[in-house]
CSV table of N, CA and C in Angstrom, one decimal:
chain,number,residue,atom,x,y,z
I,13,MET,N,-20.0,4.6,257.8
I,13,MET,CA,-19.8,5.3,259.1
I,13,MET,C,-18.4,5.9,259.5
I,14,GLU,N,-18.4,7.1,259.6
I,14,GLU,CA,-17.0,7.8,259.8
I,14,GLU,C,-16.3,7.3,260.7
I,15,ALA,N,-15.3,7.2,260.8
I,15,ALA,CA,-14.0,6.9,262.2
I,15,ALA,C,-13.9,7.8,263.0
I,16,VAL,N,-13.4,8.1,264.1
I,16,VAL,CA,-12.8,8.9,265.3
I,16,VAL,C,-11.5,8.6,265.4
I,17,ILE,N,-10.5,9.3,265.3
I,17,ILE,CA,-9.1,9.2,265.7
I,17,ILE,C,-9.0,10.0,267.0
I,18,THR,N,-8.1,9.1,267.7
I,18,THR,CA,-7.9,9.8,268.8
I,18,THR,C,-6.7,9.2,269.3
I,19,LYS,N,-5.9,9.9,271.0
I,19,LYS,CA,-4.9,9.1,271.1
I,19,LYS,C,-5.4,7.6,271.8
I,20,ALA,N,-4.4,7.1,271.8
I,20,ALA,CA,-5.0,5.6,272.3
I,20,ALA,C,-4.5,5.1,273.9
I,21,ALA,N,-5.2,4.3,274.0
I,21,ALA,CA,-5.2,3.7,275.4
I,21,ALA,C,-4.5,2.7,275.5
I,22,ALA,N,-4.2,2.1,276.8
I,22,ALA,CA,-3.5,1.1,277.1
I,22,ALA,C,-4.5,-0.4,276.3
I,23,ALA,N,-6.0,0.1,276.5
I,23,ALA,CA,-6.7,-1.0,276.2
I,23,ALA,C,-6.5,-1.1,274.7
I,24,ASP,N,-6.4,-0.3,274.0
I,24,ASP,CA,-6.3,-0.6,272.5
I,24,ASP,C,-5.3,-1.1,272.0
I,25,LEU,N,-4.1,-1.6,272.5
I,25,LEU,CA,-2.8,-2.3,272.6
I,25,LEU,C,-3.1,-3.7,271.7
I,26,PRO,N,-3.8,-4.6,272.3
I,26,PRO,CA,-4.1,-5.8,271.5
I,26,PRO,C,-4.7,-5.3,270.2
I,27,ALA,N,-5.5,-4.6,269.8
I,27,ALA,CA,-5.9,-4.7,268.7
I,27,ALA,C,-5.4,-3.9,267.7
I,28,VAL,N,-4.5,-3.0,268.2
I,28,VAL,CA,-3.6,-2.7,267.3
I,28,VAL,C,-2.5,-3.5,266.7
I,29,ALA,N,-1.9,-4.4,267.7
I,29,ALA,CA,-0.7,-5.3,267.4
I,29,ALA,C,-1.6,-6.6,266.4
I,30,GLN,N,-3.0,-6.7,266.6
I,30,GLN,CA,-3.6,-7.6,265.8
I,30,GLN,C,-3.6,-7.1,264.2
I,31,ILE,N,-4.0,-6.0,264.1
I,31,ILE,CA,-3.8,-5.3,263.1
I,31,ILE,C,-2.6,-5.5,262.1
I,32,TYR,N,-1.3,-5.1,263.0
I,32,TYR,CA,0.1,-5.2,262.4
I,32,TYR,C,-0.2,-6.6,262.0
I,33,GLU,N,-0.2,-7.9,262.4
I,33,GLU,CA,0.0,-9.3,262.4
I,33,GLU,C,-0.9,-9.3,261.2
I,34,ASP,N,-2.3,-9.0,261.4
I,34,ASP,CA,-3.1,-9.4,260.0
I,34,ASP,C,-2.7,-8.4,258.7
I,35,ILE,N,-1.8,-7.6,258.9
I,35,ILE,CA,-1.3,-7.4,257.6
I,35,ILE,C,0.0,-7.9,256.9
I,36,ILE,N,0.5,-8.5,258.4
I,36,ILE,CA,1.7,-9.3,258.1
I,36,ILE,C,1.3,-10.6,257.4
I,37,ALA,N,0.4,-11.2,258.0
I,37,ALA,CA,-0.1,-12.5,257.3
I,37,ALA,C,-0.7,-12.5,256.0
I,38,ARG,N,-1.4,-11.2,255.7
I,38,ARG,CA,-2.1,-11.4,254.5
I,38,ARG,C,-0.9,-10.9,253.5
I,39,GLN,N,0.6,-10.4,254.0
I,39,GLN,CA,1.6,-10.1,253.0
I,39,GLN,C,2.2,-11.7,252.7
I,40,GLU,N,2.0,-12.5,253.9
I,40,GLU,CA,2.8,-13.7,253.7
I,40,GLU,C,1.9,-14.6,252.8
I,41,ARG,N,0.5,-14.1,252.2
I,41,ARG,CA,-0.2,-15.0,252.0
I,41,ARG,C,-0.1,-14.7,250.6
I,42,GLY,N,0.7,-13.8,250.1
I,42,GLY,CA,0.9,-13.4,248.5
I,42,GLY,C,0.3,-12.2,248.6
I,43,GLY,N,-0.5,-11.2,249.7
I,43,GLY,CA,-1.2,-10.1,249.5
I,43,GLY,C,-0.1,-8.8,249.2
I,44,PRO,N,-0.7,-7.6,249.2
I,44,PRO,CA,0.2,-6.5,248.8
I,44,PRO,C,1.7,-6.3,250.0
I,45,TYR,N,2.9,-6.3,249.5
I,45,TYR,CA,3.7,-6.5,250.2
I,45,TYR,C,4.2,-5.3,251.0
I,46,ILE,N,4.5,-5.3,252.1
I,46,ILE,CA,4.7,-4.1,252.9
I,46,ILE,C,6.2,-3.9,253.5
I,47,GLY,N,6.9,-4.9,253.8
I,47,GLY,CA,8.1,-5.0,254.0
I,47,GLY,C,8.4,-5.1,255.7
I,48,TRP,N,7.4,-5.9,256.3
I,48,TRP,CA,7.4,-6.1,257.6
I,48,TRP,C,7.2,-7.5,257.9
I,49,GLN,N,8.0,-8.0,259.1
I,49,GLN,CA,8.2,-9.2,259.3
I,49,GLN,C,7.6,-9.4,260.8
I,50,SER,N,6.9,-10.6,260.9
I,50,SER,CA,6.2,-11.0,262.2
I,50,SER,C,7.6,-11.5,263.3
I,51,GLY,N,7.0,-10.7,264.4
I,51,GLY,CA,8.1,-11.0,265.4
I,51,GLY,C,9.1,-9.8,265.5
I,52,VAL,N,9.4,-9.2,264.2
I,52,VAL,CA,10.7,-8.0,264.0
I,52,VAL,C,9.6,-6.7,263.9
I,53,TYR,N,8.9,-6.2,263.3
I,53,TYR,CA,8.5,-5.1,263.2
I,53,TYR,C,7.3,-5.3,262.3
I,54,PRO,N,6.5,-4.5,262.5
I,54,PRO,CA,5.8,-3.9,263.9
I,54,PRO,C,5.4,-5.0,264.8
I,55,THR,N,5.5,-4.7,266.3
I,55,THR,CA,5.1,-5.6,267.1
I,55,THR,C,4.0,-4.9,268.2
I,56,LEU,N,3.4,-5.5,269.2
I,56,LEU,CA,3.2,-5.0,270.3
I,56,LEU,C,3.9,-4.3,271.2
I,57,GLU,N,5.2,-4.7,271.3
I,57,GLU,CA,6.1,-3.5,271.7
I,57,GLU,C,6.2,-2.1,271.4
I,58,THR,N,6.3,-2.3,269.5
I,58,THR,CA,6.4,-1.1,268.9
I,58,THR,C,4.9,-0.1,269.5
I,59,ALA,N,4.1,-0.8,269.5
I,59,ALA,CA,2.7,0.0,269.9
I,59,ALA,C,2.8,0.4,271.2
I,60,ARG,N,3.2,-0.1,272.3
I,60,ARG,CA,3.6,-0.1,273.7
I,60,ARG,C,4.6,1.3,273.9
I,61,ALA,N,5.7,1.1,272.9
I,61,ALA,CA,6.5,2.1,273.3
I,61,ALA,C,6.0,3.4,272.9
I,62,ALA,N,5.2,3.6,271.8
I,62,ALA,CA,4.9,4.5,271.3
I,62,ALA,C,3.5,5.3,272.3
I,63,LEU,N,2.5,4.2,272.9
I,63,LEU,CA,2.0,4.6,273.7
I,63,LEU,C,2.4,5.6,274.8
I,64,GLU,N,3.4,5.0,275.4
I,64,GLU,CA,4.2,5.3,276.4
I,64,GLU,C,5.0,6.6,276.3
I,65,ARG,N,5.0,6.9,275.0
I,65,ARG,CA,5.4,8.4,274.7
I,65,ARG,C,4.6,9.3,274.2
I,66,ASP,N,3.2,8.9,274.3
I,66,ASP,CA,2.2,9.5,274.1
I,66,ASP,C,2.0,9.7,272.5
I,67,GLU,N,2.6,8.9,271.6
I,67,GLU,CA,2.4,9.1,270.3
I,67,GLU,C,1.5,8.5,269.2
I,68,LEU,N,0.9,7.3,270.0
I,68,LEU,CA,0.1,6.6,269.3
I,68,LEU,C,-1.4,7.0,269.2
I,69,PHE,N,-1.7,6.9,268.1
I,69,PHE,CA,-3.1,7.1,267.8
I,69,PHE,C,-4.0,6.1,267.1
I,70,VAL,N,-5.4,6.2,267.5
I,70,VAL,CA,-6.0,4.8,267.0
I,70,VAL,C,-7.4,5.5,266.5
I,71,GLN,N,-8.0,4.9,265.3
I,71,GLN,CA,-9.0,5.6,264.5
I,71,GLN,C,-10.0,4.2,264.8
I,72,ARG,N,-11.3,4.5,265.5
I,72,ARG,CA,-12.2,3.7,265.9
I,72,ARG,C,-13.7,4.3,264.9
I,73,ARG,N,-14.4,3.0,264.4
I,73,ARG,CA,-15.7,3.2,264.1
I,73,ARG,C,-16.7,2.3,265.2
I,74,GLY,N,-17.0,3.2,265.8
I,74,GLY,CA,-17.6,2.5,267.1
I,74,GLY,C,-17.0,2.2,268.2
I,75,GLU,N,-16.8,1.1,268.4
I,75,GLU,CA,-15.9,0.5,269.6
I,75,GLU,C,-14.6,-0.5,268.8
I,76,LYS,N,-14.8,-0.6,267.4
I,76,LYS,CA,-13.8,-1.1,266.7
I,76,LYS,C,-12.3,-0.3,266.5
I,77,VAL,N,-11.4,-0.7,266.8
I,77,VAL,CA,-10.2,-0.2,266.2
I,77,VAL,C,-9.9,-0.6,265.0
I,78,VAL,N,-10.1,0.4,263.7
I,78,VAL,CA,-9.9,0.2,262.6
I,78,VAL,C,-8.7,0.5,261.9
I,79,GLY,N,-7.8,1.5,262.4
I,79,GLY,CA,-6.5,2.0,262.2
I,79,GLY,C,-5.8,2.7,263.4
I,80,SER,N,-4.6,2.9,263.0
I,80,SER,CA,-3.6,3.2,264.0
I,80,SER,C,-2.4,3.7,263.0
I,81,ALA,N,-1.9,4.8,264.0
I,81,ALA,CA,-0.7,5.2,263.6
I,81,ALA,C,0.2,6.0,264.6
I,82,ILE,N,1.5,6.3,264.5
I,82,ILE,CA,2.5,6.9,265.5
I,82,ILE,C,2.9,8.4,264.8
I,83,ILE,N,2.5,9.1,265.3
I,83,ILE,CA,2.4,10.6,264.9
I,83,ILE,C,3.6,11.3,265.8
I,84,ASN,N,4.8,11.7,265.6
I,84,ASN,CA,5.7,12.7,266.2
I,84,ASN,C,6.6,13.5,265.4
I,85,GLN,N,7.8,13.8,266.3
I,85,GLN,CA,8.4,14.5,265.4
I,85,GLN,C,9.9,13.9,265.3
I,86,THR,N,10.0,12.7,265.6
I,86,THR,CA,11.1,11.7,265.6
I,86,THR,C,11.6,11.5,264.1
I,87,GLN,N,12.9,11.8,263.4
I,87,GLN,CA,13.3,11.7,262.1
I,87,GLN,C,14.4,10.6,262.5
I,88,VAL,N,13.8,9.4,261.9
I,88,VAL,CA,14.9,8.2,262.4
I,88,VAL,C,16.4,8.8,261.8
I,89,ASP,N,17.4,7.9,262.0
I,89,ASP,CA,18.6,8.4,261.7
I,89,ASP,C,19.3,8.5,260.0
I,90,VAL,N,18.2,7.4,259.2
I,90,VAL,CA,18.2,7.6,257.7
I,90,VAL,C,17.8,8.6,257.1
I,91,TYR,N,17.1,9.3,257.7
I,91,TYR,CA,16.3,10.6,257.4
I,91,TYR,C,17.3,11.5,257.0
I,92,ALA,N,18.5,11.8,257.8
I,92,ALA,CA,19.8,12.6,257.3
I,92,ALA,C,20.3,12.2,256.1
I,93,GLN,N,20.1,11.2,255.3
I,93,GLN,CA,20.5,10.8,254.1
I,93,GLN,C,19.5,11.2,253.0
I,94,ALA,N,18.4,11.7,253.4
I,94,ALA,CA,17.6,11.9,252.5
I,94,ALA,C,17.9,13.4,251.7
I,95,ALA,N,17.4,13.6,250.4
I,95,ALA,CA,17.5,15.2,249.9
I,95,ALA,C,16.5,15.6,249.7
I,96,TRP,N,16.1,16.0,251.0
I,96,TRP,CA,14.7,17.0,251.4
I,96,TRP,C,14.6,18.0,250.7
I,97,GLN,N,13.6,18.7,249.6
I,97,GLN,CA,13.4,19.3,249.0
I,97,GLN,C,13.1,20.7,249.9
I,98,TYR,N,12.6,20.6,251.1
I,98,TYR,CA,12.3,21.7,252.0
I,98,TYR,C,13.3,21.2,253.2
I,99,PRO,N,14.5,21.9,253.2
I,99,PRO,CA,15.1,22.2,254.5
I,99,PRO,C,14.7,22.4,255.7
I,100,ALA,N,14.3,21.9,256.8
I,100,ALA,CA,13.6,22.1,257.9
I,100,ALA,C,14.1,21.8,259.3
I,101,GLN,N,13.9,22.7,260.1
I,101,GLN,CA,14.2,22.6,261.5
I,101,GLN,C,13.7,21.3,262.1
I,102,ASP,N,14.1,20.4,263.0
I,102,ASP,CA,13.3,19.3,263.6
I,102,ASP,C,11.8,19.8,264.2
I,103,SER,N,11.9,20.9,264.5
I,103,SER,CA,10.7,21.5,265.6
I,103,SER,C,9.6,22.0,264.4
I,104,GLN,N,10.1,21.9,263.2
I,104,GLN,CA,8.9,22.2,262.1
I,104,GLN,C,8.5,20.9,261.5
I,105,VAL,N,8.8,19.7,261.7
I,105,VAL,CA,8.4,18.5,261.3
I,105,VAL,C,7.9,17.5,261.6
I,106,VAL,N,6.6,17.2,261.4
I,106,VAL,CA,5.8,16.0,262.0
I,106,VAL,C,6.2,14.8,261.2
I,107,VAL,N,6.3,13.8,261.8
I,107,VAL,CA,6.7,12.4,260.9
I,107,VAL,C,5.1,11.6,261.2
I,108,LEU,N,5.1,10.8,260.1
I,108,LEU,CA,3.9,9.8,260.3
I,108,LEU,C,4.4,8.5,260.3
I,109,HIS,N,4.3,7.5,261.2
I,109,HIS,CA,5.3,6.2,261.0
I,109,HIS,C,3.8,5.4,261.4
I,110,THR,N,4.3,4.1,260.5
I,110,THR,CA,3.2,2.9,260.8
I,110,THR,C,1.8,3.0,260.7
I,111,LEU,N,1.5,3.6,260.0
I,111,LEU,CA,0.0,3.9,259.5
I,111,LEU,C,-0.3,2.5,258.9
I,112,VAL,N,-1.4,2.2,259.7
I,112,VAL,CA,-2.2,0.4,259.4
I,112,VAL,C,-3.7,0.8,259.4
I,113,ILE,N,-3.9,0.2,258.3
I,113,ILE,CA,-5.7,0.1,258.5
I,113,ILE,C,-6.0,-1.4,258.5
I,114,ASP,N,-7.0,-1.8,259.2
I,114,ASP,CA,-7.4,-3.0,259.1
I,114,ASP,C,-7.7,-3.8,258.2
I,115,PRO,N,-7.0,-4.6,257.6
I,115,PRO,CA,-7.6,-5.4,256.5
I,115,PRO,C,-8.6,-5.6,256.2
I,116,SER,N,-9.3,-6.2,257.0
I,116,SER,CA,-11.0,-6.1,256.8
I,116,SER,C,-11.7,-5.0,256.6
I,117,GLU,N,-11.3,-3.9,256.9
I,117,GLU,CA,-11.9,-2.7,257.1
I,117,GLU,C,-11.5,-1.5,255.7
I,118,SER,N,-10.6,-2.5,254.6
I,118,SER,CA,-9.9,-1.6,253.4
I,118,SER,C,-11.3,-1.1,252.6
I,119,ALA,N,-10.8,-0.2,251.9
I,119,ALA,CA,-11.8,0.4,250.9
I,119,ALA,C,-12.9,1.3,251.6
I,120,HIS,N,-12.9,2.0,252.9
I,120,HIS,CA,-13.9,2.6,253.4
I,120,HIS,C,-13.2,3.9,253.6
I,121,GLY,N,-11.9,4.3,253.0
I,121,GLY,CA,-11.4,5.5,252.9
I,121,GLY,C,-10.7,5.8,254.5
I,122,TYR,N,-10.4,5.0,255.2
I,122,TYR,CA,-9.9,5.3,256.6
I,122,TYR,C,-8.5,5.7,256.3
I,123,GLY,N,-7.7,5.0,255.3
I,123,GLY,CA,-6.3,5.4,255.2
I,123,GLY,C,-6.1,7.2,254.6
I,124,GLY,N,-6.9,7.6,254.0
I,124,GLY,CA,-7.2,9.0,253.8
I,124,GLY,C,-7.6,9.7,254.8
I,125,GLN,N,-8.7,9.6,255.6
I,125,GLN,CA,-9.1,10.1,256.8
I,125,GLN,C,-7.9,10.1,257.9
I,126,PHE,N,-7.1,9.3,258.0
I,126,PHE,CA,-5.9,9.1,258.9
I,126,PHE,C,-5.0,10.4,258.3
I,127,ALA,N,-4.7,10.2,257.1
I,127,ALA,CA,-3.7,11.3,256.5
I,127,ALA,C,-4.1,12.8,256.8
I,128,ALA,N,-5.6,13.0,256.5
I,128,ALA,CA,-5.7,14.2,256.7
I,128,ALA,C,-5.8,14.8,258.2
I,129,PHE,N,-6.2,13.8,259.0
I,129,PHE,CA,-5.8,13.7,260.6
I,129,PHE,C,-4.6,14.3,260.7
I,130,TYR,N,-3.8,13.4,260.2
I,130,TYR,CA,-2.1,14.0,260.4
I,130,TYR,C,-1.9,15.2,260.0
I,131,GLU,N,-2.1,15.7,258.9
I,131,GLU,CA,-2.1,17.1,258.3
I,131,GLU,C,-2.6,17.9,259.3
I,132,ALA,N,-3.8,17.7,259.6
I,132,ALA,CA,-4.3,18.9,260.4
I,132,ALA,C,-3.6,19.3,261.8
I,133,TYR,N,-3.3,17.9,262.2
I,133,TYR,CA,-2.4,17.9,263.6
I,133,TYR,C,-1.5,18.6,263.5
I,134,ALA,N,-0.7,18.5,262.4
I,134,ALA,CA,1.0,19.2,262.1
I,134,ALA,C,0.2,20.6,262.2
I,135,ALA,N,-0.4,21.2,261.6
I,135,ALA,CA,-0.8,22.3,261.1
I,135,ALA,C,-1.1,23.0,262.6
I,136,GLN,N,-1.9,22.4,263.2
I,136,GLN,CA,-2.5,22.6,264.6
I,136,GLN,C,-1.0,22.7,265.5
I,137,ASN,N,-0.3,22.0,265.1
I,137,ASN,CA,1.1,22.3,266.3
I,137,ASN,C,2.1,23.0,265.3
I,138,GLY,N,2.0,23.8,264.4
I,138,GLY,CA,2.4,25.0,264.1
I,138,GLY,C,3.9,23.9,263.2
I,139,CYS,N,3.6,23.2,262.7
I,139,CYS,CA,4.6,22.3,261.8
I,139,CYS,C,4.1,22.5,260.2
I,140,PRO,N,4.8,22.8,259.4
I,140,PRO,CA,4.6,23.0,257.9
I,140,PRO,C,4.9,22.0,257.2
I,141,TYR,N,5.9,20.8,257.5
I,141,TYR,CA,6.7,20.0,256.9
I,141,TYR,C,6.5,18.5,257.4
I,142,LEU,N,5.8,17.8,256.7
I,142,LEU,CA,5.5,16.2,256.9
I,142,LEU,C,6.6,15.4,256.2
I,143,ARG,N,6.9,14.4,257.0
I,143,ARG,CA,7.6,13.6,256.4
I,143,ARG,C,7.1,12.0,256.6
I,144,ILE,N,7.5,11.4,255.7
I,144,ILE,CA,7.0,9.8,255.7
I,144,ILE,C,7.9,9.0,255.2
I,145,ASP,N,8.0,7.7,255.6
I,145,ASP,CA,9.0,6.5,254.7
I,145,ASP,C,8.2,5.2,254.8
I,146,THR,N,8.6,4.6,253.6
I,146,THR,CA,8.0,3.4,253.4
I,146,THR,C,9.1,2.4,252.5
I,147,ASN,N,8.5,1.4,252.8
I,147,ASN,CA,9.5,0.0,252.1
I,147,ASN,C,9.4,0.6,250.3
I,148,ALA,N,10.6,0.5,249.5
I,148,ALA,CA,10.1,0.8,248.2
I,148,ALA,C,9.4,0.0,247.5
I,149,ARG,N,9.1,-1.2,247.8
I,149,ARG,CA,8.6,-2.6,247.3
I,149,ARG,C,6.9,-2.4,247.9
I,150,ASN,N,6.8,-1.5,249.0
I,150,ASN,CA,5.3,-1.1,249.2
I,150,ASN,C,4.6,0.0,248.3
I,151,GLU,N,4.1,-0.8,247.1
I,151,GLU,CA,3.9,-0.4,246.1
I,151,GLU,C,2.2,0.6,246.3
I,152,VAL,N,1.4,0.0,247.2
I,152,VAL,CA,0.5,0.3,247.6
I,152,VAL,C,0.5,1.5,248.3
I,153,ALA,N,1.3,1.9,249.4
I,153,ALA,CA,1.7,2.9,250.1
I,153,ALA,C,2.4,3.9,249.1
I,154,ARG,N,3.3,3.8,248.3
I,154,ARG,CA,3.7,4.9,247.3
I,154,ARG,C,2.6,5.3,246.6
I,155,LYS,N,1.5,4.7,246.2
I,155,LYS,CA,0.7,5.0,245.0
I,155,LYS,C,-0.3,5.9,246.1
I,156,PHE,N,-0.7,5.5,247.4
I,156,PHE,CA,-1.5,6.3,248.2
I,156,PHE,C,-1.1,7.5,248.6
I,157,TYR,N,0.4,7.6,249.0
I,157,TYR,CA,1.3,9.0,249.4
I,157,TYR,C,1.2,9.9,248.3
I,158,LYS,N,1.4,9.4,246.8
I,158,LYS,CA,1.5,10.2,245.9
I,158,LYS,C,0.1,10.9,245.5
I,159,LYS,N,-0.8,10.4,245.8
I,159,LYS,CA,-2.3,10.8,245.5
I,159,LYS,C,-2.9,11.9,246.5
I,160,LEU,N,-2.1,11.7,247.4
I,160,LEU,CA,-2.4,12.7,248.6
I,160,LEU,C,-1.4,13.8,248.6
I,161,GLY,N,-0.7,13.9,247.4
I,161,GLY,CA,0.2,15.1,247.3
I,161,GLY,C,1.7,15.1,247.7
I,162,TYR,N,2.2,14.1,248.3
I,162,TYR,CA,3.5,13.8,249.0
I,162,TYR,C,4.4,13.4,247.6
I,163,ARG,N,5.9,14.0,247.7
I,163,ARG,CA,6.9,13.9,247.0
I,163,ARG,C,7.5,12.9,247.7
I,164,GLU,N,8.3,11.9,246.8
I,164,GLU,CA,9.2,11.1,246.9
I,164,GLU,C,10.4,11.9,246.5
I,165,VAL,N,11.2,11.9,247.4
I,165,VAL,CA,12.8,12.7,247.5
I,165,VAL,C,13.9,11.7,247.4
I,166,GLY,N,13.7,10.3,247.2
I,166,GLY,CA,14.7,9.7,247.5
I,166,GLY,C,14.8,7.9,248.1
I,167,ILE,N,15.6,7.2,247.6
I,167,ILE,CA,15.6,5.9,248.6
I,167,ILE,C,16.6,5.9,248.9
I,168,VAL,N,16.5,5.3,250.1
I,168,VAL,CA,18.2,5.3,251.1
I,168,VAL,C,18.3,3.6,251.5
I,169,PRO,N,19.0,2.8,250.8
I,169,PRO,CA,19.2,1.6,251.6
I,169,PRO,C,19.6,1.3,252.7
I,170,CYS,N,19.2,0.7,253.6
I,170,CYS,CA,19.4,0.7,255.0
I,170,CYS,C,18.9,-0.7,255.9
I,171,ARG,N,19.4,-0.4,257.2
I,171,ARG,CA,18.9,-1.6,258.4
I,171,ARG,C,17.5,-0.6,258.9
I,172,PHE,N,16.3,-1.0,258.7
I,172,PHE,CA,15.4,-0.4,259.1
I,172,PHE,C,14.5,-1.3,260.4
I,173,ASN,N,14.2,-0.6,261.6
I,173,ASN,CA,13.4,-1.4,262.5
I,173,ASN,C,13.9,-2.8,262.6
I,174,GLY,N,14.9,-3.2,262.8
I,174,GLY,CA,15.5,-4.3,262.9
I,174,GLY,C,15.4,-5.5,261.3
I,175,LEU,N,14.9,-4.5,260.2
I,175,LEU,CA,14.8,-5.5,259.1
I,175,LEU,C,16.1,-5.3,258.5
I,176,PRO,N,16.3,-6.2,257.8
I,176,PRO,CA,18.0,-5.9,257.0
I,176,PRO,C,17.4,-5.8,255.5
I,177,ASP,N,18.4,-4.9,254.8
I,177,ASP,CA,18.5,-4.8,253.3
I,177,ASP,C,16.8,-4.1,253.0
I,178,VAL,N,16.9,-2.9,253.7
I,178,VAL,CA,15.4,-2.4,253.1
I,178,VAL,C,15.7,-0.8,252.3
I,179,ASP,N,14.9,-0.8,251.4
I,179,ASP,CA,15.5,0.5,250.4
I,179,ASP,C,14.0,1.1,251.0
I,180,LEU,N,14.3,2.5,251.6
I,180,LEU,CA,13.6,3.3,252.2
I,180,LEU,C,13.2,4.4,251.4
I,181,VAL,N,11.7,4.4,251.1
I,181,VAL,CA,11.5,5.6,250.2
I,181,VAL,C,11.1,6.4,251.1
I,182,MET,N,11.7,7.7,251.0
I,182,MET,CA,11.6,9.1,251.7
I,182,MET,C,10.4,10.1,251.0
I,183,LEU,N,9.6,10.5,251.8
I,183,LEU,CA,8.6,11.5,251.3
I,183,LEU,C,8.3,12.6,252.0
I,184,GLU,N,7.8,13.6,251.6
I,184,GLU,CA,7.6,14.6,251.8
I,184,GLU,C,6.5,15.6,251.7
I,185,LYS,N,6.2,16.7,252.4
I,185,LYS,CA,4.8,17.2,251.5
I,185,LYS,C,4.8,18.6,252.8
I,186,LYS,N,4.7,20.0,252.2
I,186,LYS,CA,4.6,21.1,252.7
I,186,LYS,C,3.1,21.1,252.6
I,187,ILE,N,2.6,22.0,253.9
I,187,ILE,CA,1.1,22.0,254.2
I,187,ILE,C,0.7,23.4,254.0
I,188,TYR,N,1.9,24.2,254.5
I,188,TYR,CA,1.6,25.8,254.4
I,188,TYR,C,2.6,26.6,254.4
């Protein structure tokens, strides 16, 4: 069954926060390394703040939230240290943050569907440049974005979202 992606509602917050915790718990059990930490990032407050800014999107299969992401034009401070291939005005860039798919729903193509939604959303809003970041140790995300045509432009060591000693991979793609 194909999932539908829409703006999130307050009622979606517990499901989104549960996906965050499930991903972190899987990492702590030896699953794929994401680089997140329970109680630090991402949290229910991460989702709530994005909802309040009208930037939180959810992906539903039927009534179940199977994925979520924050989509906006906010390039965090460390983005200024990246060697972007495409210099662009902030108004021309859309950023995908904290893309998550429920671990119990993996292998259904939801991540690719969300990425396609993100790219279409950027195009509909007149933004040809897409930017994403991920932890350098998050090999799953790095392979996923590469497969979708995103180019890694560099790795910036930083403190990120309250997490110390992060090597942040910067990725970009031009869609038109």
